[in-house]
Amino acid sequence: MKKESKKTEKRTVLVTGASGGIGRAIALAAAKEGYYVVVHFNHSRSKAETVLSEIKKEGGDGELIQFDVSSYEDCRTKLETYITDNDVFWGVVNNAGINADDVFPALSKERWYSVIHTNLDSFYNVLQPIVMPLCRKKCGRIITIASVSGIIGNRGQTNYSASKAGIIGATKALAVELASRSITVNCIAPGVIETDMIKDAPMDKIIPSIPMKRTGKPEEVASLAVFLLSDAASYITRQIISVNGGLI
């Protein structure tokens, strides 16, 4: 039996990798728009708890969920249990991801597979258990987070570029499958955003290549995600939308 709670009064949005960076910004922005936010984490419980605390401090609501996006069994067990106990999510923002950069001749198999399993396999692992319940409801929003690297490719990021390009292709295909069920599937491809992922990047060389001559803020990605979750975006699907200051 599904739990009766204030959750049922709001649309529920799952944000994977919500403990920091872009995920945190999306979780906070979604909560401000009135969504009940399920804050996902794998290892960083304390950071996820901080995000949830921020959400509640601002008058929003939500809860935590833990699973490993690189493990299908863990995702399936946790997500099916959640849906059985509550209800299917209105929206899913598949954001969790990592990078492990190196030039290709020196790229270890561990770095290759860790990035592919976390970034690309998570598309299947997270979304596959959720899609049929969404289809039964005939409504919902799916947003994936790719990268400019998946569009143009970046030196030293063959693993990361491959994973993000795969997400773009998978997003387009899934959008076609789900369109007749009134479920939109879109992809956001951020450029150079102020997160821990760029802390070691050579910004003195990168900034001149960006037409706007600055990095982006996580909140600028989050504002697009919140729009794509909304009813106003009901006729937008199968799109790859870049937030990159004109980089490409």
PDB file of C-alpha atoms in Angstrom:
ATOM      1  CA  MET A   1       0.000   0.000   0.000  1.00  0.00           C
ATOM      2  CA  LYS A   2       1.318   3.431  -0.903  1.00  0.00           C
ATOM      3  CA  LYS A   3       2.065   5.811   1.927  1.00  0.00           C
ATOM      4  CA  GLU A   4      -0.268   8.743   2.393  1.00  0.00           C
ATOM      5  CA  SER A   5       1.737  11.881   3.030  1.00  0.00           C
ATOM      6  CA  LYS A   6       2.237  15.439   1.923  1.00  0.00           C
ATOM      7  CA  LYS A   7       4.248  13.947  -0.951  1.00  0.00           C
ATOM      8  CA  THR A   8       1.024  13.081  -2.704  1.00  0.00           C
ATOM      9  CA  GLU A   9       0.140  16.771  -2.828  1.00  0.00           C
ATOM     10  CA  LYS A  10       3.215  17.614  -4.889  1.00  0.00           C
ATOM     11  CA  ARG A  11       4.922  16.304  -7.971  1.00  0.00           C
ATOM     12  CA  THR A  12       7.985  14.307  -7.019  1.00  0.00           C
ATOM     13  CA  VAL A  13      11.294  14.795  -8.812  1.00  0.00           C
ATOM     14  CA  LEU A  14      14.320  12.512  -8.474  1.00  0.00           C
ATOM     15  CA  VAL A  15      17.688  14.213  -8.959  1.00  0.00           C
ATOM     16  CA  THR A  16      20.631  11.837  -9.155  1.00  0.00           C
ATOM     17  CA  GLY A  17      24.019  13.095  -8.057  1.00  0.00           C
ATOM     18  CA  ALA A  18      22.278  15.826  -6.077  1.00  0.00           C
ATOM     19  CA  SER A  19      24.913  16.216  -3.389  1.00  0.00           C
ATOM     20  CA  GLY A  20      26.897  18.917  -5.162  1.00  0.00           C
ATOM     21  CA  GLY A  21      27.538  21.053  -8.216  1.00  0.00           C
ATOM     22  CA  ILE A  22      24.882  21.018 -10.906  1.00  0.00           C
ATOM     23  CA  GLY A  23      22.803  18.373  -9.134  1.00  0.00           C
ATOM     24  CA  ARG A  24      22.580  20.451  -5.971  1.00  0.00           C
ATOM     25  CA  ALA A  25      21.526  23.522  -7.946  1.00  0.00           C
ATOM     26  CA  ILE A  26      18.815  21.561  -9.769  1.00  0.00           C
ATOM     27  CA  ALA A  27      17.510  20.040  -6.523  1.00  0.00           C
ATOM     28  CA  LEU A  28      17.287  23.456  -4.850  1.00  0.00           C
ATOM     29  CA  ALA A  29      15.672  25.094  -7.885  1.00  0.00           C
ATOM     30  CA  ALA A  30      13.114  22.312  -8.242  1.00  0.00           C
ATOM     31  CA  ALA A  31      12.202  22.559  -4.565  1.00  0.00           C
ATOM     32  CA  LYS A  32      11.705  26.318  -4.899  1.00  0.00           C
ATOM     33  CA  GLU A  33       9.218  25.612  -7.691  1.00  0.00           C
ATOM     34  CA  GLY A  34       7.212  23.397  -5.344  1.00  0.00           C
ATOM     35  CA  TYR A  35       8.431  19.942  -6.317  1.00  0.00           C
ATOM     36  CA  TYR A  36       9.040  17.299  -3.670  1.00  0.00           C
ATOM     37  CA  VAL A  37      12.693  16.494  -4.316  1.00  0.00           C
ATOM     38  CA  VAL A  38      14.238  13.070  -3.831  1.00  0.00           C
ATOM     39  CA  VAL A  39      17.912  13.869  -3.270  1.00  0.00           C
ATOM     40  CA  HIS A  40      20.076  11.014  -4.507  1.00  0.00           C
ATOM     41  CA  PHE A  41      23.571  10.190  -3.329  1.00  0.00           C
ATOM     42  CA  ASN A  42      25.858   7.184  -3.304  1.00  0.00           C
ATOM     43  CA  HIS A  43      28.813   7.933  -1.012  1.00  0.00           C
ATOM     44  CA  SER A  44      28.311  11.569   0.040  1.00  0.00           C
ATOM     45  CA  ARG A  45      25.520  11.244   2.600  1.00  0.00           C
ATOM     46  CA  SER A  46      26.641  14.276   4.592  1.00  0.00           C
ATOM     47  CA  LYS A  47      26.604  16.475   1.473  1.00  0.00           C
ATOM     48  CA  ALA A  48      23.182  15.152   0.488  1.00  0.00           C
ATOM     49  CA  GLU A  49      21.885  15.854   3.984  1.00  0.00           C
ATOM     50  CA  THR A  50      23.168  19.416   3.650  1.00  0.00           C
ATOM     51  CA  VAL A  51      21.282  19.825   0.362  1.00  0.00           C
ATOM     52  CA  LEU A  52      18.090  18.478   1.917  1.00  0.00           C
ATOM     53  CA  SER A  53      18.567  20.814   4.873  1.00  0.00           C
ATOM     54  CA  GLU A  54      18.932  23.761   2.471  1.00  0.00           C
ATOM     55  CA  ILE A  55      15.745  22.695   0.683  1.00  0.00           C
ATOM     56  CA  LYS A  56      13.789  22.592   3.925  1.00  0.00           C
ATOM     57  CA  LYS A  57      15.293  25.851   5.163  1.00  0.00           C
ATOM     58  CA  GLU A  58      13.862  27.527   2.060  1.00  0.00           C
ATOM     59  CA  GLY A  59      10.422  26.063   2.716  1.00  0.00           C
ATOM     60  CA  GLY A  60      10.698  23.098   0.355  1.00  0.00           C
ATOM     61  CA  ASP A  61      10.448  19.408   1.071  1.00  0.00           C
ATOM     62  CA  GLY A  62      12.064  16.156   0.067  1.00  0.00           C
ATOM     63  CA  GLU A  63      13.989  13.137   1.237  1.00  0.00           C
ATOM     64  CA  LEU A  64      17.188  11.214   0.591  1.00  0.00           C
ATOM     65  CA  ILE A  65      17.717   8.072  -1.451  1.00  0.00           C
ATOM     66  CA  GLN A  66      20.937   6.096  -1.790  1.00  0.00           C
ATOM     67  CA  PHE A  67      22.027   3.812  -4.602  1.00  0.00           C
ATOM     68  CA  ASP A  68      24.957   3.206  -6.929  1.00  0.00           C
ATOM     69  CA  VAL A  69      24.058   4.421 -10.420  1.00  0.00           C
ATOM     70  CA  SER A  70      26.646   2.069 -11.928  1.00  0.00           C
ATOM     71  CA  SER A  71      24.814  -0.981 -10.494  1.00  0.00           C
ATOM     72  CA  TYR A  72      21.611  -2.047 -12.229  1.00  0.00           C
ATOM     73  CA  GLU A  73      20.581  -4.314  -9.357  1.00  0.00           C
ATOM     74  CA  ASP A  74      21.025  -1.595  -6.754  1.00  0.00           C
ATOM     75  CA  CYS A  75      19.114   0.927  -8.869  1.00  0.00           C
ATOM     76  CA  ARG A  76      16.303  -1.520  -9.635  1.00  0.00           C
ATOM     77  CA  THR A  77      15.875  -2.622  -6.016  1.00  0.00           C
ATOM     78  CA  LYS A  78      15.877   0.880  -4.528  1.00  0.00           C
ATOM     79  CA  LEU A  79      13.759   2.504  -7.235  1.00  0.00           C
ATOM     80  CA  GLU A  80      11.147  -0.243  -7.480  1.00  0.00           C
ATOM     81  CA  THR A  81      10.811  -0.194  -3.694  1.00  0.00           C
ATOM     82  CA  TYR A  82      10.393   3.568  -3.698  1.00  0.00           C
ATOM     83  CA  ILE A  83       7.772   3.500  -6.421  1.00  0.00           C
ATOM     84  CA  THR A  84       5.850   0.673  -4.718  1.00  0.00           C
ATOM     85  CA  ASP A  85       5.827   2.504  -1.393  1.00  0.00           C
ATOM     86  CA  ASN A  86       5.063   5.936  -2.826  1.00  0.00           C
ATOM     87  CA  ASP A  87       4.359   6.525  -6.503  1.00  0.00           C
ATOM     88  CA  VAL A  88       6.288   6.983  -9.709  1.00  0.00           C
ATOM     89  CA  PHE A  89       8.228  10.212 -10.020  1.00  0.00           C
ATOM     90  CA  TRP A  90       6.820  13.054 -12.086  1.00  0.00           C
ATOM     91  CA  GLY A  91      10.335  13.892 -13.194  1.00  0.00           C
ATOM     92  CA  VAL A  92      13.789  12.351 -13.234  1.00  0.00           C
ATOM     93  CA  VAL A  93      16.959  14.366 -13.708  1.00  0.00           C
ATOM     94  CA  ASN A  94      19.688  11.857 -14.512  1.00  0.00           C
ATOM     95  CA  ASN A  95      22.635  13.979 -13.500  1.00  0.00           C
ATOM     96  CA  ALA A  96      25.120  11.775 -11.616  1.00  0.00           C
ATOM     97  CA  GLY A  97      28.465  11.533 -13.351  1.00  0.00           C
ATOM     98  CA  ILE A  98      32.229  11.508 -12.954  1.00  0.00           C
ATOM     99  CA  ASN A  99      35.313  12.292 -14.980  1.00  0.00           C
ATOM    100  CA  ALA A 100      38.742  10.638 -14.956  1.00  0.00           C
ATOM    101  CA  ASP A 101      40.748  12.456 -17.594  1.00  0.00           C
ATOM    102  CA  ASP A 102      43.924  11.366 -19.332  1.00  0.00           C
ATOM    103  CA  VAL A 103      45.254  11.352 -22.881  1.00  0.00           C
ATOM    104  CA  PHE A 104      44.155   8.219 -24.667  1.00  0.00           C
ATOM    105  CA  PRO A 105      47.544   6.421 -24.956  1.00  0.00           C
ATOM    106  CA  ALA A 106      47.897   6.655 -21.162  1.00  0.00           C
ATOM    107  CA  LEU A 107      44.229   6.041 -20.315  1.00  0.00           C
ATOM    108  CA  SER A 108      43.915   3.024 -18.046  1.00  0.00           C
ATOM    109  CA  LYS A 109      41.114   0.505 -18.426  1.00  0.00           C
ATOM    110  CA  GLU A 110      40.021   1.397 -14.876  1.00  0.00           C
ATOM    111  CA  ARG A 111      39.496   5.033 -15.863  1.00  0.00           C
ATOM    112  CA  TRP A 112      37.739   4.050 -19.066  1.00  0.00           C
ATOM    113  CA  TYR A 113      35.288   1.642 -17.461  1.00  0.00           C
ATOM    114  CA  SER A 114      34.630   3.674 -14.315  1.00  0.00           C
ATOM    115  CA  VAL A 115      33.477   6.648 -16.394  1.00  0.00           C
ATOM    116  CA  ILE A 116      31.446   4.554 -18.843  1.00  0.00           C
ATOM    117  CA  HIS A 117      29.772   2.535 -16.067  1.00  0.00           C
ATOM    118  CA  THR A 118      28.915   5.611 -14.012  1.00  0.00           C
ATOM    119  CA  ASN A 119      27.937   8.049 -16.748  1.00  0.00           C
ATOM    120  CA  LEU A 120      26.511   5.970 -19.585  1.00  0.00           C
ATOM    121  CA  ASP A 121      25.323   2.787 -17.889  1.00  0.00           C
ATOM    122  CA  SER A 122      23.403   4.914 -15.404  1.00  0.00           C
ATOM    123  CA  PHE A 123      21.086   5.956 -18.246  1.00  0.00           C
ATOM    124  CA  TYR A 124      19.835   2.369 -18.390  1.00  0.00           C
ATOM    125  CA  ASN A 125      20.266   1.538 -14.723  1.00  0.00           C
ATOM    126  CA  VAL A 126      18.266   4.498 -13.410  1.00  0.00           C
ATOM    127  CA  LEU A 127      15.673   4.996 -16.115  1.00  0.00           C
ATOM    128  CA  GLN A 128      14.772   1.441 -17.081  1.00  0.00           C
ATOM    129  CA  PRO A 129      13.027   0.603 -13.758  1.00  0.00           C
ATOM    130  CA  ILE A 130      11.129   3.910 -13.925  1.00  0.00           C
ATOM    131  CA  VAL A 131       9.936   3.993 -17.524  1.00  0.00           C
ATOM    132  CA  MET A 132       7.109   1.425 -17.373  1.00  0.00           C
ATOM    133  CA  PRO A 133       5.476   3.056 -14.322  1.00  0.00           C
ATOM    134  CA  LEU A 134       5.723   6.387 -16.153  1.00  0.00           C
ATOM    135  CA  CYS A 135       4.143   4.848 -19.247  1.00  0.00           C
ATOM    136  CA  ARG A 136       1.216   3.612 -17.182  1.00  0.00           C
ATOM    137  CA  LYS A 137       0.639   7.145 -15.894  1.00  0.00           C
ATOM    138  CA  LYS A 138       1.057   8.588 -19.412  1.00  0.00           C
ATOM    139  CA  CYS A 139       2.870  11.699 -18.235  1.00  0.00           C
ATOM    140  CA  GLY A 140       6.223  12.792 -16.908  1.00  0.00           C
ATOM    141  CA  ARG A 141       9.566  14.404 -17.571  1.00  0.00           C
ATOM    142  CA  ILE A 142      12.981  12.860 -18.089  1.00  0.00           C
ATOM    143  CA  ILE A 143      16.051  15.070 -18.276  1.00  0.00           C
ATOM    144  CA  THR A 144      19.557  13.783 -18.882  1.00  0.00           C
ATOM    145  CA  ILE A 145      22.732  15.744 -18.315  1.00  0.00           C
ATOM    146  CA  ALA A 146      25.391  15.377 -21.019  1.00  0.00           C
ATOM    147  CA  SER A 147      28.209  17.816 -21.776  1.00  0.00           C
ATOM    148  CA  VAL A 148      29.721  19.943 -24.488  1.00  0.00           C
ATOM    149  CA  SER A 149      32.412  17.256 -24.461  1.00  0.00           C
ATOM    150  CA  GLY A 150      29.879  14.771 -25.796  1.00  0.00           C
ATOM    151  CA  ILE A 151      29.154  17.052 -28.747  1.00  0.00           C
ATOM    152  CA  ILE A 152      32.585  18.250 -29.830  1.00  0.00           C
ATOM    153  CA  GLY A 153      34.991  15.921 -27.980  1.00  0.00           C
ATOM    154  CA  ASN A 154      37.752  17.188 -25.747  1.00  0.00           C
ATOM    155  CA  ARG A 155      41.424  16.289 -25.625  1.00  0.00           C
ATOM    156  CA  GLY A 156      42.140  14.008 -22.680  1.00  0.00           C
ATOM    157  CA  GLN A 157      38.481  13.060 -22.331  1.00  0.00           C
ATOM    158  CA  THR A 158      37.854  10.188 -24.720  1.00  0.00           C
ATOM    159  CA  ASN A 159      36.126   8.217 -21.948  1.00  0.00           C
ATOM    160  CA  TYR A 160      34.066  11.184 -20.768  1.00  0.00           C
ATOM    161  CA  SER A 161      33.226  12.311 -24.317  1.00  0.00           C
ATOM    162  CA  ALA A 162      32.169   8.774 -25.255  1.00  0.00           C
ATOM    163  CA  SER A 163      29.898   8.489 -22.233  1.00  0.00           C
ATOM    164  CA  LYS A 164      28.246  11.848 -22.816  1.00  0.00           C
ATOM    165  CA  ALA A 165      27.824  11.292 -26.563  1.00  0.00           C
ATOM    166  CA  GLY A 166      26.160   7.995 -25.707  1.00  0.00           C
ATOM    167  CA  ILE A 167      23.749   9.785 -23.390  1.00  0.00           C
ATOM    168  CA  ILE A 168      22.819  12.172 -26.189  1.00  0.00           C
ATOM    169  CA  GLY A 169      22.012   9.328 -28.583  1.00  0.00           C
ATOM    170  CA  ALA A 170      20.107   7.356 -25.960  1.00  0.00           C
ATOM    171  CA  THR A 171      18.093  10.435 -24.989  1.00  0.00           C
ATOM    172  CA  LYS A 172      16.993  11.016 -28.578  1.00  0.00           C
ATOM    173  CA  ALA A 173      15.976   7.378 -29.028  1.00  0.00           C
ATOM    174  CA  LEU A 174      14.054   7.178 -25.753  1.00  0.00           C
ATOM    175  CA  ALA A 175      12.254  10.422 -26.559  1.00  0.00           C
ATOM    176  CA  VAL A 176      10.836   8.856 -29.710  1.00  0.00           C
ATOM    177  CA  GLU A 177       9.647   5.788 -27.796  1.00  0.00           C
ATOM    178  CA  LEU A 178       7.895   7.758 -25.066  1.00  0.00           C
ATOM    179  CA  ALA A 179       6.458  10.715 -26.976  1.00  0.00           C
ATOM    180  CA  SER A 180       3.057   9.098 -27.557  1.00  0.00           C
ATOM    181  CA  ARG A 181       2.733   8.627 -23.779  1.00  0.00           C
ATOM    182  CA  SER A 182       3.132  12.372 -23.138  1.00  0.00           C
ATOM    183  CA  ILE A 183       6.512  11.786 -21.506  1.00  0.00           C
ATOM    184  CA  THR A 184       9.146  14.259 -22.615  1.00  0.00           C
ATOM    185  CA  VAL A 185      12.815  13.279 -22.753  1.00  0.00           C
ATOM    186  CA  ASN A 186      15.392  16.024 -23.170  1.00  0.00           C
ATOM    187  CA  CYS A 187      19.100  16.491 -22.634  1.00  0.00           C
ATOM    188  CA  ILE A 188      21.014  19.442 -21.224  1.00  0.00           C
ATOM    189  CA  ALA A 189      24.621  19.739 -22.396  1.00  0.00           C
ATOM    190  CA  PRO A 190      26.501  22.122 -20.087  1.00  0.00           C
ATOM    191  CA  GLY A 191      29.713  23.786 -21.107  1.00  0.00           C
ATOM    192  CA  VAL A 192      32.311  24.973 -18.608  1.00  0.00           C
ATOM    193  CA  ILE A 193      30.394  25.287 -15.352  1.00  0.00           C
ATOM    194  CA  GLU A 194      31.762  26.331 -11.952  1.00  0.00           C
ATOM    195  CA  THR A 195      31.901  22.959 -10.202  1.00  0.00           C
ATOM    196  CA  ASP A 196      34.569  20.745  -8.687  1.00  0.00           C
ATOM    197  CA  MET A 197      34.907  19.029 -12.058  1.00  0.00           C
ATOM    198  CA  ILE A 198      36.862  21.980 -13.471  1.00  0.00           C
ATOM    199  CA  LYS A 199      38.964  22.790 -10.402  1.00  0.00           C
ATOM    200  CA  ASP A 200      42.140  21.457 -12.042  1.00  0.00           C
ATOM    201  CA  ALA A 201      41.369  22.635 -15.564  1.00  0.00           C
ATOM    202  CA  PRO A 202      43.651  25.217 -17.269  1.00  0.00           C
ATOM    203  CA  MET A 203      41.110  28.034 -17.116  1.00  0.00           C
ATOM    204  CA  ASP A 204      43.558  30.595 -18.515  1.00  0.00           C
ATOM    205  CA  LYS A 205      43.460  28.655 -21.774  1.00  0.00           C
ATOM    206  CA  ILE A 206      39.788  27.709 -21.674  1.00  0.00           C
ATOM    207  CA  ILE A 207      38.148  31.066 -20.931  1.00  0.00           C
ATOM    208  CA  PRO A 208      39.426  32.789 -24.131  1.00  0.00           C
ATOM    209  CA  SER A 209      37.704  30.082 -26.201  1.00  0.00           C
ATOM    210  CA  ILE A 210      34.298  30.878 -24.682  1.00  0.00           C
ATOM    211  CA  PRO A 211      32.538  33.718 -26.542  1.00  0.00           C
ATOM    212  CA  MET A 212      31.037  35.063 -23.297  1.00  0.00           C
ATOM    213  CA  LYS A 213      34.524  34.984 -21.686  1.00  0.00           C
ATOM    214  CA  ARG A 214      33.318  33.409 -18.459  1.00  0.00           C
ATOM    215  CA  THR A 215      32.334  30.139 -16.892  1.00  0.00           C
ATOM    216  CA  GLY A 216      28.708  29.272 -16.295  1.00  0.00           C
ATOM    217  CA  LYS A 217      27.011  28.899 -12.938  1.00  0.00           C
ATOM    218  CA  PRO A 218      25.218  25.729 -11.821  1.00  0.00           C
ATOM    219  CA  GLU A 219      22.094  27.839 -11.304  1.00  0.00           C
ATOM    220  CA  GLU A 220      22.071  28.691 -15.008  1.00  0.00           C
ATOM    221  CA  VAL A 221      21.810  24.992 -15.821  1.00  0.00           C
ATOM    222  CA  ALA A 222      19.241  24.472 -13.074  1.00  0.00           C
ATOM    223  CA  SER A 223      16.909  27.145 -14.419  1.00  0.00           C
ATOM    224  CA  LEU A 224      16.677  25.280 -17.722  1.00  0.00           C
ATOM    225  CA  ALA A 225      16.095  21.963 -15.956  1.00  0.00           C
ATOM    226  CA  VAL A 226      13.225  23.422 -13.945  1.00  0.00           C
ATOM    227  CA  PHE A 227      11.645  24.784 -17.112  1.00  0.00           C
ATOM    228  CA  LEU A 228      11.884  21.396 -18.808  1.00  0.00           C
ATOM    229  CA  LEU A 229      10.166  19.814 -15.787  1.00  0.00           C
ATOM    230  CA  SER A 230       7.249  22.203 -16.057  1.00  0.00           C
ATOM    231  CA  ASP A 231       3.919  22.015 -17.871  1.00  0.00           C
ATOM    232  CA  ALA A 232       5.104  24.874 -20.072  1.00  0.00           C
ATOM    233  CA  ALA A 233       7.610  22.463 -21.664  1.00  0.00           C
ATOM    234  CA  SER A 234       5.033  19.818 -22.589  1.00  0.00           C
ATOM    235  CA  TYR A 235       5.711  20.083 -26.349  1.00  0.00           C
ATOM    236  CA  ILE A 236       9.501  20.032 -26.061  1.00  0.00           C
ATOM    237  CA  THR A 237      11.083  16.615 -26.421  1.00  0.00           C
ATOM    238  CA  ARG A 238      14.092  14.931 -28.092  1.00  0.00           C
ATOM    239  CA  GLN A 239      16.126  18.121 -27.740  1.00  0.00           C
ATOM    240  CA  ILE A 240      19.775  18.589 -26.807  1.00  0.00           C
ATOM    241  CA  ILE A 241      20.033  22.049 -25.280  1.00  0.00           C
ATOM    242  CA  SER A 242      23.450  23.521 -24.604  1.00  0.00           C
ATOM    243  CA  VAL A 243      24.243  25.908 -21.752  1.00  0.00           C
ATOM    244  CA  ASN A 244      27.744  26.959 -22.691  1.00  0.00           C
ATOM    245  CA  GLY A 245      28.172  30.712 -23.245  1.00  0.00           C
ATOM    246  CA  GLY A 246      28.360  30.236 -27.000  1.00  0.00           C
ATOM    247  CA  LEU A 247      31.228  27.741 -26.887  1.00  0.00           C
ATOM    248  CA  ILE A 248      29.776  25.831 -29.862  1.00  0.00           C
TER     249      ILE A 248
END
